[in-house]
Amino acid sequence: MRRPIIVGNWKMNTNLADAIVLATSVKNAVADLGVEIILCPPFIWLYPLAEILEKSPSNLKLGAQNMWFAEKGAMTGEVSPNMVKVLAKYVILGHSERRSNFLEDNNLICDKVTAALENGLTPIVCVGEKHKRSLAKKPGRPNKLVTENDLFSQLKGSLKNISRNDADKIIIAYEPVWAIGTGDAATGGYAAEVIKDLRDILADLFGGPVSERIHILYGGSVDSENVREFVFQPEIDGVLVGGASLKAKEFIKICREAAGGR
Ligand code: 13P
């Protein structure tokens, strides 16, 4: 069974003092939980947090929220994979906020995924449809969700240059845009249906056995009240948490609930 992964994406939040308190609280609370936990603070806090988490439990790691794909050069304001890998093991790529606010497309995201893998970083590749869909009655598969083609082309486009050997080093995060920051989380059933389709695509791209090893997370208005609805679904391998990862008590509760949920 794939071990659940809980990612906290702090986005552009926290000051240094808050970041230290939050990371230290998580570190002190999660040692014995049977889940992997990844904290993704703003770039600028990675260095102090890497020092604080140096002797942290082995199930707690740091991730970046983005990076550029080239090793170095005239790219004012950007951070390269070989800079990130000094401080973090994971990197979120293709988040919908990067796709919409910074116009990142699938080709660019694929270059970043490739660069992350070449540098030994684990990419957490985000995909998600913009609009909520209803359950369509389809012969043979009554609960099949009709999702936007855009969702599937995001997955295929973001992974198009990835080899079968590397595919299971990637984590996918299914984050429907309509559920992000809205309080309107998908139901566990909805997320599981879409994730089943995403896994089918991964099986087409990389083969069934490889696709079965890839973690696929759900993200969008996850909190301690609803997290079990997702992690109880065998298709869903964890959660990517935004707002609720900024409150230590709430995030620790999410990790505990998830650890008990499988
Ligand atoms: P919220 O949990 O705040 O909806 O954010 C989800 C998200 O975008 C995590 O990457």
Short mmCIF file of N, CA and C and ligand atoms in Angstrom, two decimals, residues 9 11 92 95 97 175 179-182 219-222 240-244, ligand 1:
data_model
loop_
_atom_site.label_atom_id
_atom_site.label_comp_id
_atom_site.label_asym_id
_atom_site.label_seq_id
_atom_site.Cartn_x
_atom_site.Cartn_y
_atom_site.Cartn_z
N ASN A 9 1.29 23.36 2.02
CA ASN A 9 1.76 24.42 1.11
C ASN A 9 1.43 25.76 1.77
N LYS A 11 2.18 28.64 0.82
CA LYS A 11 2.04 29.72 -0.17
C LYS A 11 2.84 30.95 0.30
N ILE A 92 7.00 21.59 -5.33
CA ILE A 92 5.67 21.67 -5.96
C ILE A 92 5.85 22.32 -7.33
N HIS A 95 1.48 24.35 -9.85
CA HIS A 95 0.31 24.71 -9.03
C HIS A 95 -0.61 25.62 -9.85
N GLU A 97 -2.05 28.22 -9.11
CA GLU A 97 -1.74 29.65 -8.95
C GLU A 97 -0.55 30.06 -9.82
N GLU A 175 -5.76 18.91 -7.74
CA GLU A 175 -6.33 20.06 -7.02
C GLU A 175 -7.34 20.77 -7.92
N ALA A 179 -12.04 24.25 -5.85
CA ALA A 179 -12.03 23.85 -4.43
C ALA A 179 -10.92 24.54 -3.65
N ILE A 180 -10.02 25.24 -4.36
CA ILE A 180 -8.85 25.82 -3.68
C ILE A 180 -9.24 27.12 -2.97
N GLY A 181 -9.08 27.13 -1.67
CA GLY A 181 -9.32 28.35 -0.89
C GLY A 181 -10.77 28.77 -0.81
N THR A 182 -11.69 27.92 -1.19
CA THR A 182 -13.11 28.31 -1.24
C THR A 182 -13.92 27.73 -0.09
N GLY A 219 -6.07 17.89 -3.21
CA GLY A 219 -5.93 19.18 -2.54
C GLY A 219 -7.09 20.09 -2.88
N GLY A 220 -7.48 20.95 -1.93
CA GLY A 220 -8.59 21.90 -2.13
C GLY A 220 -9.48 21.91 -0.91
N SER A 221 -9.27 22.91 -0.02
CA SER A 221 -10.11 23.10 1.18
C SER A 221 -10.10 21.87 2.10
N VAL A 222 -8.95 21.23 2.20
CA VAL A 222 -8.82 20.11 3.15
C VAL A 222 -8.63 20.69 4.55
N LEU A 240 -2.88 17.57 -0.12
CA LEU A 240 -2.07 18.80 -0.25
C LEU A 240 -2.90 19.92 0.37
N VAL A 241 -2.40 20.47 1.47
CA VAL A 241 -3.19 21.37 2.30
C VAL A 241 -2.65 22.79 2.19
N GLY A 242 -3.52 23.75 1.94
CA GLY A 242 -3.10 25.15 1.89
C GLY A 242 -3.39 25.84 3.21
N GLY A 243 -4.50 26.56 3.29
CA GLY A 243 -4.83 27.39 4.45
C GLY A 243 -4.70 26.67 5.78
N ALA A 244 -5.19 25.45 5.85
CA ALA A 244 -5.20 24.74 7.14
C ALA A 244 -3.81 24.27 7.56
P1 13P B 1 -6.51 25.35 0.39
O1 13P B 1 -6.28 24.14 1.26
O2 13P B 1 -6.33 26.64 1.11
O3 13P B 1 -7.80 25.25 -0.35
O4 13P B 1 -5.35 25.35 -0.73
C1 13P B 1 -5.13 24.20 -1.46
C2 13P B 1 -3.89 24.38 -2.23
O5 13P B 1 -3.83 25.12 -3.19
C3 13P B 1 -2.70 23.64 -1.78
O6 13P B 1 -1.69 23.67 -2.74
#
